[in-house]
Short mmCIF file of C-alpha atoms in Angstrom, two decimals:
data_model
loop_
_atom_site.label_atom_id
_atom_site.label_comp_id
_atom_site.label_asym_id
_atom_site.label_seq_id
_atom_site.Cartn_x
_atom_site.Cartn_y
_atom_site.Cartn_z
CA MET A 1 18.20 -3.10 -32.81
CA GLY A 2 14.72 -2.31 -31.51
CA PHE A 3 11.76 -1.45 -33.76
CA LEU A 4 9.30 1.12 -32.52
CA PRO A 5 5.79 -0.25 -31.80
CA THR A 6 2.56 1.40 -32.92
CA GLU A 7 1.86 2.65 -29.38
CA THR A 8 5.07 4.67 -29.46
CA PHE A 9 4.09 6.40 -32.69
CA ILE A 10 0.66 7.22 -31.27
CA GLN A 11 2.36 9.01 -28.40
CA ILE A 12 4.64 10.87 -30.81
CA PHE A 13 1.75 11.92 -33.03
CA SER A 14 -0.22 13.20 -30.03
CA PHE A 15 2.24 16.10 -29.81
CA LEU A 16 1.64 17.16 -33.43
CA ASP A 17 -0.98 19.67 -34.56
CA GLY A 18 -3.36 19.20 -37.48
CA ASN A 19 -1.05 20.58 -40.17
CA ASP A 20 1.82 18.33 -39.18
CA LEU A 21 -0.45 15.30 -39.12
CA VAL A 22 -1.32 15.72 -42.79
CA SER A 23 2.00 14.19 -43.78
CA CYS A 24 1.47 11.24 -41.44
CA ALA A 25 -1.10 9.37 -43.50
CA GLN A 26 -2.07 5.77 -42.78
CA HIS A 27 -0.17 4.45 -45.80
CA ARG A 28 3.09 5.72 -44.27
CA LEU A 29 2.72 3.64 -41.13
CA ALA A 30 4.55 0.74 -42.78
CA GLN A 31 7.45 3.08 -43.53
CA PHE A 32 7.54 4.31 -39.93
CA ARG A 33 7.59 0.72 -38.71
CA GLN A 34 10.91 0.16 -40.46
CA TYR A 35 12.60 2.86 -38.43
CA TYR A 36 14.76 1.42 -35.72
CA ILE A 37 17.20 2.57 -33.12
CA PRO A 38 20.67 1.04 -33.38
CA GLY A 39 21.68 -0.91 -30.29
CA GLY A 40 24.65 1.33 -29.52
CA TYR A 41 22.43 4.42 -29.61
CA ILE A 42 19.96 2.81 -27.19
CA HIS A 43 22.77 2.19 -24.72
CA GLY A 44 23.78 5.83 -24.81
CA ARG A 45 20.24 7.15 -24.43
CA CYS A 46 19.63 4.97 -21.36
CA PHE A 47 21.83 7.28 -19.33
CA PHE A 48 19.27 10.08 -19.74
CA LEU A 49 16.20 8.07 -18.78
CA ARG A 50 15.01 8.63 -15.22
CA LYS A 51 11.35 7.60 -15.07
CA ILE A 52 9.08 5.25 -17.02
CA GLU A 53 5.31 5.60 -16.63
CA PHE A 54 3.70 2.44 -17.96
CA VAL A 55 -0.09 2.15 -18.19
CA VAL A 56 -1.62 -1.20 -19.14
CA LEU A 57 -4.71 -0.46 -21.23
CA LEU A 58 -7.53 -2.97 -20.86
CA PRO A 59 -10.26 -3.45 -23.51
CA GLU A 60 -13.09 -0.97 -23.79
CA TYR A 61 -16.65 -2.04 -23.02
CA ASP A 62 -20.06 -0.70 -24.03
CA SER A 63 -22.82 0.93 -22.00
CA THR A 64 -24.59 -2.40 -21.53
CA ALA A 65 -21.56 -3.83 -19.74
CA ARG A 66 -21.61 -0.93 -17.28
CA ALA A 67 -24.68 -2.46 -15.65
CA VAL A 68 -23.01 -5.76 -14.70
CA TYR A 69 -20.00 -6.77 -12.65
CA GLU A 70 -16.99 -8.13 -14.47
CA THR A 71 -17.39 -11.82 -15.21
CA GLU A 72 -14.73 -14.46 -14.65
CA ALA A 73 -14.18 -14.57 -18.40
CA THR A 74 -13.59 -10.81 -18.52
CA GLN A 75 -11.22 -10.99 -15.58
CA ALA A 76 -9.30 -13.83 -17.24
CA GLN A 77 -9.02 -11.79 -20.44
CA ASN A 78 -7.76 -8.79 -18.49
CA ASN A 79 -5.21 -10.97 -16.72
CA GLU A 80 -3.87 -12.21 -20.06
CA ILE A 81 -3.55 -8.66 -21.36
CA PHE A 82 -1.91 -7.48 -18.14
CA THR A 83 0.54 -10.39 -18.18
CA LYS A 84 1.44 -9.88 -21.82
CA ALA A 85 1.97 -6.15 -21.33
CA VAL A 86 4.24 -6.34 -18.28
CA SER A 87 6.11 -9.35 -19.72
CA SER A 88 6.84 -7.37 -22.90
CA LEU A 89 8.02 -4.40 -20.86
CA TRP A 90 10.30 -6.55 -18.71
CA GLN A 91 11.73 -8.28 -21.80
CA ILE A 92 12.54 -4.94 -23.40
CA LEU A 93 14.12 -3.51 -20.25
CA ALA A 94 16.11 -6.71 -19.71
CA GLN A 95 17.98 -5.97 -22.96
CA TRP A 96 19.14 -2.61 -21.73
CA PRO A 97 22.69 -2.30 -20.44
CA THR A 98 23.50 -2.66 -16.77
CA ILE A 99 24.68 0.85 -15.98
CA GLU A 100 25.42 2.87 -12.89
CA TYR A 101 22.31 5.01 -13.25
CA ARG A 102 18.92 3.67 -12.26
CA ALA A 103 15.36 4.55 -13.27
CA VAL A 104 11.95 4.76 -11.62
CA LEU A 105 9.18 2.55 -13.00
CA SER A 106 5.57 3.55 -12.40
CA LEU A 107 2.84 1.01 -13.18
CA SER A 108 -0.93 1.34 -13.46
CA SER A 109 -3.80 -0.12 -15.46
CA GLU A 110 -7.17 1.08 -16.71
CA SER A 111 -9.74 0.73 -19.45
CA PRO A 112 -10.71 3.84 -21.46
CA SER A 113 -14.31 2.94 -20.58
CA ASP A 114 -13.71 3.06 -16.82
CA PHE A 115 -15.57 5.82 -15.03
CA HIS A 116 -12.50 7.60 -13.60
CA ALA A 117 -10.59 7.24 -16.88
CA GLN A 118 -13.10 9.37 -18.78
CA ASN A 119 -13.24 13.13 -19.09
CA ARG A 120 -15.24 15.37 -16.80
CA ASP A 121 -18.26 15.75 -19.09
CA GLN A 122 -18.53 12.00 -19.58
CA GLN A 123 -18.27 11.43 -15.85
CA LEU A 124 -21.00 13.98 -15.18
CA ASP A 125 -23.33 12.31 -17.69
CA ARG A 126 -22.74 8.93 -16.09
CA LEU A 127 -23.26 10.29 -12.58
CA LEU A 128 -26.60 11.77 -13.60
CA MET A 129 -27.57 8.47 -15.20
CA ASN A 130 -26.51 6.60 -12.07
CA GLN A 131 -28.64 8.85 -9.88
CA ARG A 132 -31.73 8.29 -12.03
CA PHE A 133 -31.15 4.65 -12.99
CA PRO A 134 -28.47 3.19 -10.69
CA GLU A 135 -29.03 -0.30 -12.07
CA GLN A 136 -27.89 0.83 -15.54
CA ASP A 137 -24.42 2.02 -14.55
CA LEU A 138 -22.38 0.65 -11.66
CA LEU A 139 -19.66 3.27 -12.28
CA ASP A 140 -16.39 1.97 -10.77
CA GLY A 141 -18.37 -0.66 -8.86
CA ARG A 142 -18.26 -2.79 -12.02
CA TYR A 143 -14.62 -3.69 -11.41
CA ASP A 144 -14.13 -2.71 -7.76
CA HIS A 145 -14.05 -6.38 -6.70
CA SER A 146 -11.69 -7.45 -9.50
CA PHE A 147 -7.93 -7.86 -9.06
CA LEU A 148 -5.50 -8.02 -11.96
CA GLY A 149 -3.26 -11.05 -11.80
CA LEU A 150 -0.60 -12.86 -13.79
CA THR A 151 -1.32 -15.96 -15.82
CA LYS A 152 0.42 -19.21 -14.96
CA ASP A 153 4.21 -19.27 -15.48
CA PRO A 154 4.65 -15.78 -17.00
CA ASP A 155 7.87 -15.08 -18.88
CA ILE A 156 9.28 -12.21 -16.82
CA PRO A 157 13.07 -11.86 -17.01
CA LEU A 158 15.33 -10.10 -14.52
CA VAL A 159 15.68 -6.34 -15.02
CA ALA A 160 18.65 -4.62 -13.38
CA PHE A 161 17.84 -1.13 -14.65
CA ILE A 162 15.02 -0.29 -12.20
CA ALA A 163 15.84 1.11 -8.74
CA GLU A 164 12.37 2.30 -7.71
CA LEU A 165 8.98 0.71 -8.40
CA LEU A 166 5.56 2.32 -7.89
CA TRP A 167 2.05 0.99 -8.29
CA VAL A 168 0.10 4.19 -8.92
CA ASP A 169 -2.69 4.82 -6.42
CA SER A 170 -5.26 6.85 -8.32
CA PRO A 171 -9.04 6.63 -8.78
CA SER A 172 -8.58 5.57 -12.40
CA SER A 173 -6.14 2.73 -11.71
CA ARG A 174 -7.44 -0.83 -11.43
CA HIS A 175 -6.71 -2.98 -8.39
CA VAL A 176 -3.86 -5.44 -8.74
CA SER A 177 -3.38 -8.68 -6.88
CA PRO A 178 -0.67 -8.10 -4.24
CA ALA A 179 0.94 -11.43 -5.12
CA ALA A 180 1.08 -10.55 -8.83
CA PHE A 181 2.75 -7.23 -8.10
CA SER A 182 5.08 -8.96 -5.66
CA THR A 183 6.15 -11.33 -8.43
CA LEU A 184 7.18 -8.34 -10.53
CA VAL A 185 9.15 -6.99 -7.57
CA SER A 186 11.08 -10.26 -7.36
CA ARG A 187 12.31 -9.76 -10.94
CA LEU A 188 14.11 -6.50 -10.10
CA PRO A 189 17.41 -7.59 -8.51
CA ARG A 190 18.67 -4.03 -7.90
CA LEU A 191 15.46 -2.50 -6.62
CA GLN A 192 16.04 -0.08 -3.73
CA SER A 193 12.65 1.57 -3.16
CA LEU A 194 9.13 0.13 -3.37
CA GLU A 195 5.79 1.91 -3.03
CA ALA A 196 2.44 0.21 -3.60
CA THR A 197 -1.22 0.45 -2.63
CA PHE A 198 -3.48 -2.58 -2.25
CA ARG A 199 -7.03 -3.24 -1.08
CA ASP A 200 -8.04 -5.47 1.81
CA THR A 201 -11.66 -4.33 1.81
CA GLN A 202 -13.46 -7.32 0.35
CA GLU A 203 -16.59 -8.43 2.17
CA ASP A 204 -15.85 -12.06 1.39
CA GLU A 205 -13.63 -13.44 4.15
CA GLY A 206 -12.22 -16.21 1.97
CA THR A 207 -11.05 -13.74 -0.69
CA ARG A 208 -9.33 -11.57 1.90
CA ILE A 209 -7.53 -14.55 3.42
CA ARG A 210 -6.41 -15.85 0.02
CA LEU A 211 -5.05 -12.48 -1.17
CA ARG A 212 -3.21 -11.85 2.11
CA ASN A 213 -1.68 -15.32 2.27
CA GLU A 214 -0.61 -15.33 -1.39
CA PHE A 215 1.03 -11.95 -0.86
CA ALA A 216 2.80 -13.13 2.29
CA THR A 217 4.24 -16.14 0.46
CA THR A 218 5.81 -14.04 -2.30
CA ILE A 219 7.45 -11.37 -0.11
CA ALA A 220 10.31 -13.74 0.70
CA ASN A 221 11.39 -13.49 -2.98
CA TRP A 222 11.95 -9.73 -2.90
CA PRO A 223 15.49 -8.61 -3.78
CA LYS A 224 18.11 -8.19 -1.06
CA SER A 225 18.86 -4.74 -2.45
CA LEU A 226 15.55 -3.28 -1.20
CA LYS A 227 16.07 -0.50 1.36
CA ARG A 228 12.85 1.52 1.48
CA LEU A 229 9.28 0.21 1.64
CA LYS A 230 6.02 2.16 1.63
CA LEU A 231 3.02 -0.14 1.61
CA VAL A 232 -0.59 1.02 1.76
CA TYR A 233 -2.88 -1.91 2.52
CA HIS A 234 -6.39 -0.60 3.12
CA ALA A 235 -7.99 -3.03 5.58
CA HIS A 236 -11.67 -3.23 6.37
CA CYS A 237 -13.01 -3.14 9.92
CA PRO A 238 -16.71 -3.41 10.77
CA ASP A 239 -18.55 -0.10 10.60
CA ASP A 240 -20.64 -1.36 13.49
CA GLU A 241 -18.16 -1.70 16.35
CA THR A 242 -20.53 -3.93 18.29
CA ALA A 243 -19.70 -6.59 15.69
CA THR A 244 -16.71 -8.94 15.65
CA PRO A 245 -14.01 -8.33 13.00
CA GLN A 246 -13.33 -11.08 10.48
CA GLN A 247 -10.71 -13.60 11.54
CA LEU A 248 -8.15 -13.64 8.74
CA SER A 249 -5.48 -15.62 10.58
CA VAL A 250 -4.73 -17.50 13.79
CA ARG A 251 -3.71 -15.32 16.72
CA GLY A 252 0.08 -15.11 16.93
CA MET A 253 0.58 -16.67 13.48
CA ASP A 254 -0.42 -14.06 10.91
CA PRO A 255 1.50 -14.87 7.67
CA LEU A 256 1.54 -11.30 6.33
CA ASN A 257 2.85 -9.69 9.53
CA ARG A 258 5.46 -12.43 9.78
CA ALA A 259 6.58 -11.92 6.18
CA LEU A 260 6.88 -8.16 6.65
CA ASN A 261 8.83 -8.75 9.85
CA LYS A 262 11.41 -10.78 7.92
CA ILE A 263 11.76 -8.34 5.03
CA SER A 264 12.10 -5.41 7.44
CA LYS A 265 15.42 -6.86 8.67
CA GLN A 266 17.10 -5.58 5.50
CA LEU A 267 15.34 -2.19 5.29
CA GLU A 268 16.40 1.32 6.26
CA THR A 269 12.87 2.77 6.30
CA ILE A 270 9.47 1.10 6.44
CA GLU A 271 6.07 2.77 6.23
CA LEU A 272 2.85 0.75 6.47
CA ASP A 273 -0.52 2.44 6.13
CA GLY A 274 -3.88 0.75 6.72
CA LEU A 275 -2.48 -2.71 7.40
CA MET A 276 -3.91 -4.75 10.27
CA ILE A 277 -0.90 -5.24 12.53
CA SER A 278 -0.14 -7.77 15.27
CA PRO A 279 2.83 -8.50 17.57
CA GLU A 280 4.29 -10.79 14.88
CA LEU A 281 5.19 -7.68 12.89
CA PHE A 282 7.82 -6.87 15.52
CA GLY A 283 8.76 -10.40 16.53
CA THR A 284 9.02 -11.60 20.13
CA SER A 285 11.77 -11.72 22.70
CA SER A 286 12.21 -15.46 22.08
CA GLU A 287 12.73 -14.77 18.37
CA ALA A 288 15.27 -12.05 19.21
CA GLU A 289 17.69 -14.78 20.25
CA ASP A 290 17.25 -16.35 16.83
CA GLY A 291 18.33 -13.38 14.73
CA ALA A 292 15.49 -10.89 15.20
CA TYR A 293 17.86 -8.02 14.52
CA TRP A 294 17.42 -4.90 12.38
CA PRO A 295 20.98 -3.72 11.57
CA LYS A 296 19.95 -0.93 9.16
CA LEU A 297 16.48 0.24 10.18
CA VAL A 298 16.32 3.99 10.83
CA HIS A 299 12.68 5.08 10.48
CA VAL A 300 9.48 3.14 11.25
CA SER A 301 5.97 4.48 10.61
CA PHE A 302 2.78 2.43 10.93
CA SER A 303 -0.80 3.64 10.57
CA PHE A 304 -3.23 0.86 11.45
CA PRO A 305 -6.97 0.17 11.84
CA LYS A 306 -8.66 -0.73 15.12
CA ALA A 307 -8.53 -4.53 14.83
CA THR A 308 -5.96 -7.29 14.42
CA PRO A 309 -5.94 -9.83 11.56
CA SER A 310 -6.97 -12.52 14.05
CA GLY A 311 -10.24 -10.69 14.71
CA GLN A 312 -9.54 -8.90 18.02
CA TRP A 313 -10.34 -5.25 18.65
CA LEU A 314 -7.44 -3.06 19.80
CA PHE A 315 -9.76 -0.53 21.46
CA GLU A 316 -12.87 -0.61 23.62
CA ARG A 317 -15.45 1.85 24.91
CA ASP A 318 -14.17 4.66 27.15
CA VAL A 319 -16.84 5.08 29.82
CA THR A 320 -15.34 8.40 30.94
CA TRP A 321 -16.58 10.09 27.78
CA ILE A 322 -20.06 11.55 27.83
CA GLY A 323 -22.14 9.60 25.34
CA ALA A 324 -25.30 10.42 23.47
CA SER A 325 -28.78 10.13 24.90
CA ALA A 326 -30.08 6.72 25.90
CA GLU A 327 -32.36 6.70 22.86
CA GLN A 328 -29.46 7.09 20.43
CA LYS A 329 -27.46 3.96 19.68
CA ILE A 330 -23.76 4.56 19.13
CA TYR A 331 -22.12 2.22 16.60
CA LYS A 332 -18.59 3.67 16.69
CA PHE A 333 -17.27 4.04 20.18
CA ARG A 334 -13.91 2.26 20.48
CA THR A 335 -11.21 4.74 21.58
CA LEU A 336 -9.72 3.23 24.76
CA PRO A 337 -6.62 1.06 24.11
CA ASN A 338 -7.07 -2.46 25.47
CA PRO A 339 -4.59 -5.26 26.38
CA ASN A 340 -4.31 -6.36 22.73
CA LEU A 341 -2.71 -3.02 21.88
CA THR A 342 -0.55 -3.22 25.00
CA GLU A 343 0.84 -6.50 23.68
CA ILE A 344 1.83 -4.78 20.44
CA TYR A 345 3.65 -2.00 22.31
CA VAL A 346 5.60 -4.52 24.36
CA ALA A 347 6.69 -6.30 21.16
CA ALA A 348 7.54 -2.97 19.50
CA GLY A 349 9.68 -1.92 22.48
CA GLU A 350 11.55 -5.21 22.51
CA ALA A 351 12.11 -4.94 18.75
CA ALA A 352 13.39 -1.36 19.12
CA GLN A 353 16.10 -2.71 21.41
CA GLN A 354 17.35 -4.69 18.39
CA MET A 355 17.49 -1.62 16.10
CA PRO A 356 20.82 0.10 16.85
CA TYR A 357 20.35 2.91 14.31
CA LEU A 358 16.67 3.65 14.96
CA ARG A 359 15.92 7.39 14.94
CA SER A 360 12.13 7.39 15.01
CA MET A 361 9.16 5.08 15.41
CA ARG A 362 5.62 6.31 14.86
CA LEU A 363 2.40 4.30 15.37
CA VAL A 364 -0.98 5.88 14.64
CA SER A 365 -4.54 4.58 14.68
CA SER A 366 -7.04 7.04 13.26
CA MET A 367 -10.68 6.81 14.27
CA ALA A 368 -11.98 9.84 12.42
CA HIS A 369 -15.31 8.18 11.63
CA ALA A 370 -16.35 7.52 15.23
CA ASP A 371 -19.71 8.90 16.37
CA TRP A 372 -19.26 11.80 18.78
CA VAL A 373 -21.66 14.27 20.32
CA ASP A 374 -19.15 17.00 19.57
CA ALA A 375 -18.34 16.73 15.86
CA GLY A 376 -15.17 18.74 16.43
CA ASP A 377 -13.51 15.84 18.24
CA ILE A 378 -11.46 13.51 16.02
CA PRO A 379 -10.78 10.31 17.96
CA GLN A 380 -7.19 9.18 17.49
CA HIS A 381 -4.44 7.26 19.17
CA TRP A 382 -0.82 7.71 18.34
CA PHE A 383 2.65 6.93 19.62
CA PHE A 384 6.00 8.51 18.86
CA TYR A 385 9.51 7.49 19.90
CA GLN A 386 12.44 9.79 19.18
CA PRO A 387 15.74 8.76 20.80
CA GLU A 388 17.50 12.05 20.03
CA ALA A 389 14.83 13.93 21.99
CA LYS A 390 14.94 11.28 24.74
CA LYS A 391 11.17 11.08 24.66
CA VAL A 392 8.46 8.51 24.08
CA SER A 393 4.84 9.66 23.87
CA TRP A 394 1.36 8.16 23.87
CA VAL A 395 -1.39 10.63 23.05
CA GLY A 396 -5.00 9.84 22.26
CA THR A 397 -8.64 10.62 22.66
CA SER A 398 -8.56 8.12 25.54
CA THR A 399 -5.56 7.69 27.83
CA PHE A 400 -3.37 4.66 27.21
CA ASN A 401 -3.00 2.35 30.23
CA LEU A 402 0.79 2.36 30.45
CA SER A 403 1.71 -0.97 32.01
CA GLU A 404 4.99 -1.67 33.78
CA GLU A 405 5.95 -4.14 31.05
CA VAL A 406 5.51 -1.52 28.32
CA GLN A 407 7.44 1.07 30.29
CA MET A 408 10.34 -1.30 30.94
CA ALA A 409 10.51 -2.30 27.26
CA TRP A 410 10.82 1.30 26.10
CA GLU A 411 13.21 2.37 28.84
CA ALA A 412 15.46 -0.49 27.74
CA ALA A 413 15.13 0.69 24.13
CA GLY A 414 16.16 4.18 25.21
CA LYS A 415 19.32 2.81 26.81
CA THR A 416 20.11 0.97 23.58
CA HIS A 417 20.01 4.26 21.69
CA GLY A 418 21.88 6.33 24.28
CA ALA A 419 18.68 7.91 25.60
CA GLU A 420 18.88 7.01 29.27
CA GLY A 421 16.47 8.89 31.48
CA LEU A 422 13.80 8.68 28.79
CA THR A 423 10.90 11.10 29.27
CA ILE A 424 7.57 9.27 29.08
CA GLU A 425 4.44 11.19 28.08
CA ASN A 426 0.98 9.67 28.36
CA CYS A 427 -1.92 12.04 27.90
CA LYS A 428 -5.19 12.81 26.15
CA PHE A 429 -5.81 15.07 23.19
CA SER A 430 -7.26 18.36 24.31
CA ARG A 431 -10.25 19.92 22.61
CA ASN A 432 -9.30 21.21 19.16
CA ALA A 433 -5.84 19.73 19.60
CA PRO A 434 -3.50 19.72 16.58
CA GLY A 435 -2.74 16.49 14.79
CA PRO A 436 0.40 14.46 15.46
CA PHE A 437 2.37 16.05 12.62
CA GLU A 438 1.81 19.49 14.15
CA VAL A 439 2.86 18.40 17.63
CA PHE A 440 6.10 16.69 16.63
#
């Protein structure tokens, strides 16, 4: 049997009006607590459950705390609460029967005192206060550099009931450590679909490296049942493109790209958004002889920033574009693909040759924040491969330098997919050109 917790009754009572609540006095809570659902009834009801939305509520804090960043003690307390909450959920779900039907689990976390968790009037009051006295209310900046994690050796059993897992990406949801979330993923042996959003925007280089490497280490524990992956990993590149990006890994040995390369071998679809990519994501021709083979992969979609995790830019200045006056310094100017990006396209083409069921591959780098004389221009670079259409395309604000090595790699990929005589397009965006979704 399973007794109903107080939180469940609160949700039930929230649907009652004032008159109905009169009979639900405090002294009757003890009576309600004795209600239980027989085990056999739970098993039957599980067949009707399709989605669970689970929000981990963190402690409230007063107006004084709004003026300071979360301390290590506060973060540790939040981690304990987060661990206890998800452990309890997993323990409950682990008792449910293993049935044919599967459910979707959506996770998020917030404090009722968080800026985006409050109602519109409260947010407006705090915004006005922040404008007048910014030092008295950091808004969501109070916890923007905090990441929820699991305490040491959490008790998280295997749960076979969940087929799809989501970490909700909303303004009100707290950031979670990628490794902590990945640990939860590893406890879902029948998981088929995974969607999550993480942040790689910390200014501290050491923190970025630690979070990325911890995440990479845990990906190997994901269930073999996983088929679909959508990962948003917002990476930070310097706003001033005269600067050098942070070096988060050694060139050719990025742990996160390598880990994603390995897990992609079992997937049918993979979508990565915001992640710094490198050739290791696709593997190399030497690795292809050692099992670099994607027997199920059908759709690939990557949207990436303008730098690699090893600190190299993928684009440089295009001198054919008319710049601003000599007196105006341009800080965002990188639109012309350079040899570092060429290396990625060679690796991608060689990998595509090892994907017998591939139907589409899309690579996009958006540069919408670049400084342009004509504000109507949106600098972009994107690539699309569609075997059924017998076409591979590179389109961008600046023309891609299509090397012979890249061309040979993709012509070979076309032959693999029965698309001999592949049409190769390589052109610039025209003025007021539609976006890639409108073209294809």
